[in-house]
Amino acid sequence: MKYMLIMRQPAEVELPADLDFTAIVNAMGAYNESLMEAGVLLAGEGLAPAEEGLVIDFEQTPPLVTDGPYGEVKELFNGFWIIQTATREEAVEWAKRCPLGPGMKLELRRVTETEEFDQENEYVQKEYGWREQLGTDKPVGA
Amino acid sequence: MSQRGAEAGAEQAAASARRRVEAVWRIESARIVATLTRVTGDFGLAEDLAQEALLDALAQWPRDGVPANPGAWLTAVAKRRAIDLWRRRERLDARLAAIAHDLEEGQRRDPEAAPWDPDEIQDDVLRLVFIACHPVLSREAQVALTLRVVGGLTSEEIGRAFMIPTATVQQRIVRAKRTLAAAHVPVESPPREEHRERLASVLGVVYLIFNEGYAATSGPDWMRPELALEAVRLARVLASLVPGESEVHGLLALLELQSSRFAARVTREGEPVLLGDQDRRRWDRGAIARGRAALARADALGRGRGAFALQAGIAECHAVAASTASTDWEQIVVLYEALGRIAPSPVVELNRAVAVSMATGPASALRIVEELERDGSLAGTAMLPSVRGELLAQLGRREEAVDALAEAARRVGNERERDVLLGKVRALEEGAR
């Protein structure tokens, strides 16, 4: 089974000014290395600071585009891992080993298999083709 | 809540705690056994101690909760048991007394500290892999020991995967440890000059585990993906342990590429789907990308392809082709020829025949098959008549084809596979009417 670990940070959490960034990079690097060495890591990316981001809000038509994830956004999404484990409990154990501090959260979600959806649906059929085209093993957004 | 409801709730909680212990064990056991093997200098003892610590965890964690650092907890319990055992046996000679002292000191200073030295642990785990796959052991014992100490599977899980009783798995492990002790197998890594040969044995064990999952040799299921995926994980572990060995990447490439077809290899009803009939859109593109990346790493080491990398190359030809017709069969024939030179085997020759039939037609392929029949090394197998039947059918020699396929169906052990062969026989007979 594949799981996505989503790193979340409440928007109001301010990082201390004297934050030892090298120590954080080292701790996260050691964690990633342990996932690699255990053969469970399939993918992972970190995201640039939220200030560079945009929010497209569908509350109105056409959707409103604003700078930065402000307004209603309560949690920032900072990065993700995709891991492959035999059981959900194993994925939880890996998630608990992530070197995150107080205030931070890690969300664990199972990655769905396309086989779980209605196989007769035209778009489910098309998704197989998209997967091939994009070189991803999962349809985008699933 | 009724009495029965409360009991069911308690049972559920216990089961969930047990699954958590098993999950922790899967993650930690290799490092625990590897560390204990180095510390005690005795693999059999290290494995016993680790298993006893696991039993303690199974008894305590459901009641008291999982400790903050479960790996440290398990290692500390195992080390304490080692000290107790040495004291009880009154075998606390100077060497053991020194080890015991170090262990006690370390635990007293910081019981929650990481139980292993990150610089040492990869060497420790590699040594463990070599012991588990030691040539004095039978293949069965190597498989059981590798899954248990490197993969972190419980005896029960191994039994389920191979459809054998848990007691049989336990017996195999006990016997394997006795064999290692009797042969005085040292806990050091093999000397450099034996390294490649010993590694070949390790890769063979992982490949065997994958194949048992990929094409189940018996029982009702055509494949057991969990077992095959465990083998892929073990291959990834090996690739990080010995990144300079190209065949390790070759094996990983092969397993990733083969496993990319899981979803397409079987219908919802559990019927096998042969390569030519598979819906290629359902192949796992992520696994294909990982497989091709691993093959590129093997090639980048610049020492040419070994047997696993060549097979991965063949799998890659299939993985990148949009259909059977557009597959580069000539390249596959070349790869099979290379494979036949470095690892000659009648099975490779038979596969080459199939590739030749696709590249240049059934007539030249049938000549290879007939050569194999004269040679007699595949006599009694289902593979030979199965391929022969296919080729004869393509050549329009229907009656001979029916005979060959029926022969194959009689010989095959897997029920699902037999159904496919009998289906072909029926199709040929109906076509004759």
XYZ file of C-alpha atoms in Angstrom:
575
model
C 0.000 0.000 0.000
C 1.116 3.528 -0.725
C 0.660 6.390 1.701
C 1.229 10.106 1.397
C 2.636 11.881 4.431
C 1.662 15.528 4.222
C 3.614 18.006 6.326
C 1.347 20.718 7.717
C 2.092 23.809 9.713
C -0.608 25.963 11.326
C -0.510 29.404 9.665
C -0.238 31.205 13.014
C 2.886 29.294 14.107
C 5.837 31.657 13.884
C 9.226 30.051 13.595
C 11.729 31.328 16.193
C 14.317 33.767 14.845
C 17.262 31.745 16.156
C 16.155 28.604 14.375
C 19.098 26.296 13.621
C 18.363 25.594 9.997
C 21.390 23.304 9.526
C 20.201 21.102 12.375
C 16.759 20.856 10.761
C 18.203 19.977 7.353
C 20.425 17.347 8.983
C 17.589 15.791 10.982
C 15.309 15.690 7.941
C 18.138 14.307 5.809
C 18.764 11.518 8.329
C 15.035 10.726 8.336
C 14.909 10.577 4.535
C 18.003 8.393 4.532
C 16.387 5.970 6.971
C 13.313 5.753 4.682
C 15.618 5.054 1.714
C 17.650 2.442 3.580
C 14.474 0.669 4.656
C 13.309 0.547 1.036
C 9.991 2.283 1.692
C 10.454 5.741 0.118
C 8.954 6.229 -3.360
C 8.878 10.021 -3.671
C 9.045 13.220 -1.697
C 9.272 16.946 -2.242
C 9.508 20.035 -0.101
C 7.652 23.203 -1.026
C 8.997 26.757 -1.306
C 7.792 29.298 1.307
C 4.067 29.990 1.244
C 4.724 33.700 0.510
C 5.671 32.700 -3.043
C 2.396 30.832 -3.402
C -0.972 31.867 -4.757
C -4.472 30.900 -3.743
C -7.206 30.376 -6.302
C -10.475 30.736 -4.425
C -13.585 29.162 -5.956
C -16.015 30.960 -3.659
C -16.880 33.244 -6.604
C -17.045 32.906 -10.382
C -14.593 33.427 -11.960
C -12.341 32.266 -9.116
C -10.374 34.906 -7.265
C -6.582 34.716 -7.356
C -4.746 36.143 -4.354
C -1.074 36.289 -3.370
C 0.013 33.973 -0.586
C -2.068 31.483 1.340
C -3.697 34.057 3.603
C -7.301 34.767 4.498
C -9.137 31.586 5.346
C -6.146 29.242 5.137
C -5.396 27.893 8.606
C -2.691 25.413 7.742
C 0.238 25.554 5.349
C 1.239 22.543 3.343
C 5.051 22.358 3.372
C 5.994 19.123 1.698
C 5.165 15.482 1.227
C 6.512 11.943 1.077
C 5.045 8.922 -0.646
C 5.972 5.680 1.060
C 5.108 2.051 0.362
C 4.484 -0.223 3.333
C 2.857 -3.577 3.991
C 0.403 -2.220 6.559
C -1.152 1.033 7.718
C 0.423 0.568 11.161
C 3.861 0.499 9.541
C 3.139 3.769 7.723
C 2.050 5.292 11.067
C 5.289 4.139 12.721
C 7.320 5.792 9.954
C 5.268 8.983 10.233
C 5.927 9.113 13.989
C 9.668 9.029 13.351
C 9.541 12.249 11.305
C 11.653 14.919 13.058
C 9.002 17.628 13.411
C 8.606 19.982 16.356
C 5.599 21.173 18.372
C 2.925 22.912 16.328
C 3.701 20.867 13.244
C 1.415 18.131 11.989
C 1.796 15.212 9.647
C -1.268 13.987 7.834
C -1.279 10.397 6.627
C -3.424 9.497 3.627
C -3.645 6.284 1.643
C -2.997 6.719 -2.062
C -5.939 5.204 -3.947
C -5.538 2.681 -6.721
C -7.399 3.495 -9.921
C -8.895 -0.011 -9.703
C -11.028 1.200 -6.779
C -13.211 3.373 -9.031
C -16.003 2.467 -11.451
C -14.146 0.710 -14.256
C -16.855 1.471 -16.815
C -16.522 5.217 -16.330
C -15.130 6.909 -19.452
C -12.719 9.094 -17.514
C -11.461 6.242 -15.325
C -10.591 4.491 -18.575
C -8.920 7.647 -19.885
C -6.900 8.016 -16.686
C -4.947 4.886 -17.501
C -3.823 6.607 -20.673
C -2.973 9.813 -18.817
C -0.870 7.873 -16.368
C 1.115 6.469 -19.239
C 1.522 9.869 -20.883
C 2.569 11.671 -17.718
C 4.858 8.937 -16.477
C 3.149 9.037 -13.082
C 1.811 5.926 -11.459
C -1.206 7.787 -10.131
C -3.638 10.070 -11.907
C -2.944 13.691 -11.027
C -5.073 14.812 -8.123
C -6.004 11.319 -6.977
C -21.886 -1.999 27.143
C -22.674 -5.708 27.426
C -20.143 -8.177 28.757
C -19.684 -9.607 25.287
C -19.302 -6.124 23.793
C -16.593 -5.264 26.326
C -14.756 -8.495 25.589
C -14.922 -7.863 21.860
C -13.614 -4.334 22.445
C -10.704 -5.605 24.516
C -9.916 -8.205 21.877
C -9.942 -5.554 19.187
C -7.630 -3.320 21.207
C -5.241 -6.221 21.747
C -5.250 -7.051 18.031
C -4.554 -3.449 17.117
C -1.699 -3.267 19.645
C -0.283 -6.466 18.194
C -0.359 -5.001 14.677
C 1.542 -2.005 16.018
C 4.187 -4.227 17.625
C 4.547 -6.076 14.308
C 4.904 -2.781 12.421
C 7.636 -1.579 14.792
C 9.319 -4.948 14.476
C 9.359 -4.742 10.688
C 11.127 -1.396 10.891
C 13.542 -2.139 13.728
C 14.341 -5.865 13.763
C 17.197 -5.929 11.224
C 19.048 -3.186 13.079
C 18.367 -4.798 16.466
C 19.556 -8.266 15.435
C 22.513 -6.749 13.514
C 23.603 -4.698 16.542
C 23.179 -7.611 18.949
C 25.151 -9.871 16.609
C 28.074 -7.445 16.666
C 27.882 -6.921 20.425
C 27.553 -10.589 21.389
C 29.529 -12.061 18.504
C 26.878 -14.785 18.219
C 24.165 -14.593 15.552
C 22.032 -17.420 16.955
C 22.031 -15.856 20.409
C 21.309 -12.395 18.965
C 18.271 -13.739 17.119
C 16.992 -15.542 20.238
C 17.404 -12.427 22.361
C 15.644 -10.250 19.808
C 12.749 -12.715 19.618
C 12.456 -12.733 23.412
C 12.384 -8.937 23.403
C 9.624 -9.090 20.785
C 7.611 -11.424 23.022
C 8.069 -8.994 25.920
C 6.810 -6.176 23.697
C 3.787 -8.226 22.641
C 2.967 -8.793 26.318
C 3.658 -5.274 27.598
C 2.863 -2.722 24.893
C -0.828 -3.598 24.562
C -1.095 -3.025 28.334
C 1.311 -0.121 28.955
C 1.408 1.587 25.570
C 4.189 1.751 22.982
C 7.374 3.382 24.348
C 8.625 6.654 22.852
C 11.620 4.997 21.212
C 10.498 1.420 20.502
C 13.790 0.421 18.852
C 15.780 1.512 21.911
C 13.322 -0.273 24.185
C 13.609 -3.568 22.294
C 17.401 -3.347 22.095
C 17.702 -2.511 25.804
C 15.494 -5.469 26.770
C 17.506 -7.792 24.530
C 20.832 -6.559 25.963
C 19.575 -6.962 29.526
C 18.578 -10.528 28.714
C 22.071 -11.150 27.313
C 23.651 -9.986 30.571
C 21.236 -12.090 32.661
C 21.914 -15.135 30.518
C 25.678 -14.841 30.837
C 25.381 -14.400 34.602
C 23.082 -17.410 34.919
C 25.378 -19.614 32.893
C 28.275 -18.419 35.033
C 30.147 -17.970 31.839
C 30.949 -14.379 32.562
C 34.581 -14.609 31.530
C 36.701 -11.470 31.172
C 35.495 -10.744 27.626
C 31.792 -11.156 28.385
C 32.180 -9.270 31.665
C 33.600 -6.335 29.708
C 30.726 -6.420 27.197
C 28.187 -6.706 29.999
C 29.756 -3.736 31.748
C 29.620 -1.631 28.570
C 25.995 -2.569 27.996
C 24.987 -1.679 31.545
C 26.916 1.590 31.414
C 25.364 2.582 28.090
C 21.870 1.846 29.350
C 22.358 3.695 32.598
C 23.677 6.820 30.853
C 20.850 7.249 28.364
C 18.271 4.481 28.094
C 16.278 6.366 25.431
C 19.233 7.183 23.176
C 19.395 5.792 19.651
C 20.444 2.191 20.272
C 22.855 1.987 17.346
C 25.673 3.990 15.917
C 24.535 5.331 12.524
C 28.071 4.933 11.128
C 28.240 1.288 12.109
C 24.720 0.095 11.496
C 24.891 -0.287 7.700
C 27.945 -2.568 8.095
C 26.114 -4.489 10.809
C 23.031 -4.993 8.620
C 25.119 -6.070 5.619
C 26.898 -8.629 7.805
C 23.495 -9.881 8.908
C 22.372 -10.294 5.283
C 25.479 -12.366 4.520
C 24.880 -14.601 7.545
C 21.199 -15.141 6.693
C 22.145 -16.162 3.129
C 25.233 -18.177 4.085
C 26.049 -21.007 1.624
C 26.003 -23.684 4.375
C 22.248 -23.133 4.617
C 19.633 -24.665 2.328
C 17.747 -22.265 0.065
C 14.608 -22.788 2.186
C 16.510 -21.846 5.329
C 18.089 -18.806 3.640
C 14.663 -17.578 2.555
C 13.101 -18.042 6.005
C 16.033 -16.435 7.815
C 16.256 -13.482 5.399
C 12.547 -12.727 5.665
C 12.679 -13.002 9.435
C 15.866 -11.145 10.390
C 16.303 -8.768 7.443
C 12.661 -8.334 6.402
C 11.331 -8.320 9.958
C 8.456 -10.691 9.217
C 7.158 -12.856 12.024
C 7.176 -16.654 11.619
C 3.407 -16.476 11.287
C 3.646 -13.971 8.417
C 6.266 -16.086 6.635
C 4.057 -19.146 7.075
C 1.090 -17.283 5.584
C 3.175 -16.053 2.642
C 4.421 -19.536 1.769
C 1.272 -21.345 2.870
C 3.139 -23.524 5.355
C 2.421 -23.943 9.097
C 4.064 -21.423 11.477
C 5.673 -24.369 13.304
C 7.430 -25.394 10.071
C 8.890 -21.897 9.700
C 10.060 -21.950 13.311
C 11.671 -25.370 12.830
C 13.492 -24.133 9.736
C 14.861 -21.154 11.624
C 15.957 -23.220 14.625
C 17.666 -25.718 12.317
C 19.300 -22.902 10.323
C 20.763 -21.390 13.484
C 22.076 -24.810 14.543
C 23.664 -25.290 11.121
C 25.369 -21.883 11.326
C 26.655 -22.659 14.831
C 27.889 -26.134 13.857
C 29.715 -24.712 10.843
C 31.327 -22.036 13.077
C 30.207 -19.345 10.671
C 31.997 -16.175 11.779
C 29.982 -13.004 12.335
C 32.390 -10.962 10.197
C 31.535 -9.980 6.635
C 33.071 -12.393 4.109
C 36.585 -11.539 2.912
C 36.757 -9.187 -0.050
C 37.635 -11.921 -2.569
C 34.479 -13.885 -1.671
C 32.316 -10.799 -1.641
C 30.862 -11.005 -5.140
C 30.138 -14.715 -4.956
C 28.441 -14.368 -1.577
C 26.468 -11.388 -2.820
C 25.249 -13.505 -5.736
C 23.765 -15.913 -3.191
C 22.009 -13.017 -1.416
C 20.553 -11.720 -4.684
C 19.431 -15.250 -5.550
C 17.475 -15.480 -2.290
C 15.699 -12.158 -2.895
C 14.917 -13.180 -6.485
C 13.477 -16.471 -5.251
C 11.237 -14.669 -2.755
C 10.001 -12.372 -5.527
C 9.285 -15.256 -7.873
C 7.336 -17.161 -5.257
C 5.122 -14.090 -4.968
C 5.074 -13.266 -8.682
C 4.231 -16.723 -10.019
C 2.936 -18.794 -7.141
C 4.191 -22.345 -7.580
C 1.202 -23.850 -5.828
C -2.159 -23.037 -4.364
C -5.205 -21.203 -5.635
C -3.627 -17.773 -6.237
C -1.730 -16.918 -9.381
C 0.391 -14.461 -7.441
C 0.877 -13.147 -3.946
C 1.815 -9.499 -4.447
C 2.628 -8.830 -0.764
C 5.477 -11.340 -0.871
C 6.763 -9.995 -4.193
C 6.632 -6.413 -2.878
C 8.582 -7.487 0.208
C 11.272 -8.785 -2.161
C 11.303 -5.430 -3.996
C 11.768 -3.692 -0.648
C 14.635 -6.057 0.256
C 16.268 -5.285 -3.111
C 16.017 -1.555 -2.334
C 17.615 -2.198 1.060
C 20.479 -4.068 -0.653
C 20.931 -1.264 -3.198
C 21.508 1.180 -0.350
C 23.841 -1.273 1.453
C 26.121 -1.999 -1.532
C 25.541 0.811 -4.058
C 28.797 0.002 -5.878
C 27.650 -3.454 -7.043
C 25.949 -3.229 -10.421
C 24.037 -6.518 -10.180
C 22.246 -5.270 -7.048
C 20.826 -2.433 -9.164
C 20.188 -4.949 -11.938
C 18.098 -7.102 -9.597
C 16.210 -4.084 -8.246
C 15.537 -2.915 -11.825
C 14.211 -6.344 -12.774
C 11.904 -6.583 -9.749
C 10.535 -3.034 -10.127
C 9.852 -3.614 -13.833
C 8.212 -7.009 -13.253
C 6.077 -5.698 -10.407
C 4.854 -2.809 -12.579
C 2.551 -5.343 -14.266
C 0.744 -6.557 -11.128
C -2.527 -4.752 -11.776
C -2.687 -5.939 -15.388
C -1.574 -9.543 -14.830
C -4.792 -10.750 -13.283
C -8.496 -10.110 -13.876
C -10.876 -9.089 -11.103
C -11.935 -12.726 -10.940
C -8.339 -13.823 -10.355
C -7.702 -15.186 -13.872
C -4.151 -14.657 -15.144
C -3.722 -12.367 -18.160
C -0.710 -13.135 -20.363
C 1.675 -10.384 -21.420
C 0.283 -10.054 -24.934
C -3.274 -9.584 -23.659
C -2.522 -7.179 -20.824
C -3.972 -3.674 -20.780
C -0.671 -1.801 -20.819
C -2.320 1.398 -19.618
C -2.663 -0.336 -16.264
C 1.046 -0.899 -15.821
C 2.459 1.058 -12.897
C 4.423 3.895 -14.508
C 6.101 4.829 -11.223
C 7.503 1.317 -10.835
C 8.664 1.386 -14.477
C 10.435 4.712 -13.894
C 12.110 3.354 -10.745
C 13.133 0.190 -12.587
C 14.625 2.091 -15.508
C 16.484 4.418 -13.115
C 17.944 1.387 -11.304
C 19.020 -0.151 -14.622
C 20.681 3.142 -15.584
C 22.563 3.059 -12.257
C 23.727 -0.500 -13.002
C 24.916 0.582 -16.464
C 26.596 3.720 -15.080
C 28.931 1.548 -12.985
C 30.446 0.607 -16.334
C 31.201 -3.069 -15.820
C 28.683 -4.437 -18.284
C 25.386 -6.120 -17.513
C 25.114 -9.244 -15.398
C 22.307 -11.792 -15.581
C 19.820 -9.698 -13.600
C 20.555 -6.496 -15.517
C 20.133 -8.347 -18.830
C 16.748 -9.663 -17.707
C 15.867 -6.154 -16.547
C 16.824 -4.951 -20.038
C 14.350 -7.437 -21.522
C 11.647 -6.309 -19.085
C 12.434 -2.712 -20.045
C 11.836 -3.504 -23.742
C 8.333 -4.671 -22.810
C 7.738 -1.788 -20.406
C 8.422 0.921 -22.986
C 6.485 -0.722 -25.838
C 2.934 0.400 -26.555
C 1.887 -3.056 -27.777
C 3.171 -6.562 -28.453
C 3.476 -5.719 -32.136
C 5.560 -2.586 -31.577
C 7.897 -4.315 -29.081
C 11.557 -4.382 -30.107
C 11.700 -8.196 -30.339
C 15.035 -8.163 -32.142
C 16.609 -6.329 -29.204
C 15.009 -8.887 -26.867
C 16.511 -11.743 -28.903
C 19.950 -10.071 -28.634
C 19.526 -9.706 -24.849
C 18.483 -13.365 -24.507
C 21.525 -14.407 -26.532
C 23.765 -12.414 -24.171
C 21.964 -13.912 -21.174
C 22.395 -17.422 -22.630
C 26.134 -16.800 -22.894
C 26.709 -15.705 -19.285
C 23.988 -17.815 -17.639
C 23.159 -20.663 -20.010
C 19.939 -22.413 -19.104
C 17.217 -24.266 -20.998
C 14.624 -21.813 -19.586
C 16.518 -18.870 -21.110
C 16.736 -20.807 -24.373
C 12.984 -21.410 -24.332
C 12.340 -17.709 -23.713
C 14.697 -16.900 -26.567
C 12.561 -19.176 -28.743
C 9.457 -17.138 -27.864
C 11.294 -13.896 -28.715
C 12.556 -15.380 -31.987
C 8.999 -16.368 -32.907
C 7.953 -12.741 -32.452
C 10.968 -11.341 -34.318
C 11.192 -13.765 -37.234
C 8.232 -16.142 -37.030
C 7.213 -19.489 -35.466
C 9.160 -21.794 -37.807
C 12.667 -20.790 -36.639
C 11.426 -20.711 -33.029
C 10.084 -24.260 -33.317
C 13.564 -25.433 -34.316
C 14.953 -24.098 -31.010
C 12.150 -25.838 -29.088
C 12.779 -29.134 -30.880
C 16.483 -28.834 -30.073
C 15.501 -28.384 -26.387
C 13.258 -31.462 -26.563
C 16.119 -33.593 -27.910
C 18.330 -32.218 -25.148
C 15.765 -33.429 -22.568
C 16.613 -30.984 -19.769
C 13.065 -29.560 -19.612
C 11.405 -32.978 -19.847
C 8.369 -33.205 -17.592
C 7.869 -29.454 -17.280
C 4.761 -27.645 -18.475
C 6.767 -24.831 -20.128
C 8.108 -26.790 -23.061
C 4.818 -28.255 -24.373
C 3.102 -24.947 -23.636
C 5.446 -22.965 -25.917
C 5.521 -25.783 -28.467
C 1.713 -25.795 -28.564
C 1.634 -22.024 -29.130
C 4.102 -22.240 -32.011
C 2.294 -25.188 -33.625
C -0.997 -23.304 -33.384
C 0.588 -20.323 -35.145
C 1.881 -22.651 -37.857
C -1.662 -23.999 -38.325
C -0.732 -27.506 -37.113
C -3.871 -27.633 -35.002
C -4.014 -31.273 -33.864
C -0.400 -31.315 -32.720
C -0.989 -27.984 -30.972
C -3.981 -29.387 -29.042
C -1.916 -32.409 -27.945
C 0.965 -30.206 -26.753
C -1.254 -27.748 -24.843
C -3.238 -30.570 -23.208
C 0.079 -32.106 -22.162
C 1.137 -28.767 -20.646
C -2.195 -28.509 -18.762
C -1.626 -31.967 -17.253
C 1.796 -30.944 -15.993
C 1.090 -27.512 -14.558
C 0.709 -27.151 -10.739
C -1.123 -23.848 -10.536
C -4.909 -24.136 -10.997
C -5.293 -20.718 -12.617
C -2.575 -21.477 -15.150
C -4.204 -24.805 -15.999
C -7.490 -23.055 -16.754
C -5.719 -20.758 -19.246
C -4.110 -23.705 -21.067
C -7.387 -25.650 -21.200
C -9.062 -22.501 -22.537
C -6.591 -22.459 -25.422
C -7.236 -26.142 -26.122
C -10.993 -25.490 -26.265
C -10.504 -22.498 -28.571
C -8.439 -24.612 -30.983
C -10.974 -27.448 -30.941
C -13.863 -25.071 -31.534
C -11.945 -23.464 -34.394
C -11.629 -26.906 -35.997
C -15.382 -27.399 -36.094
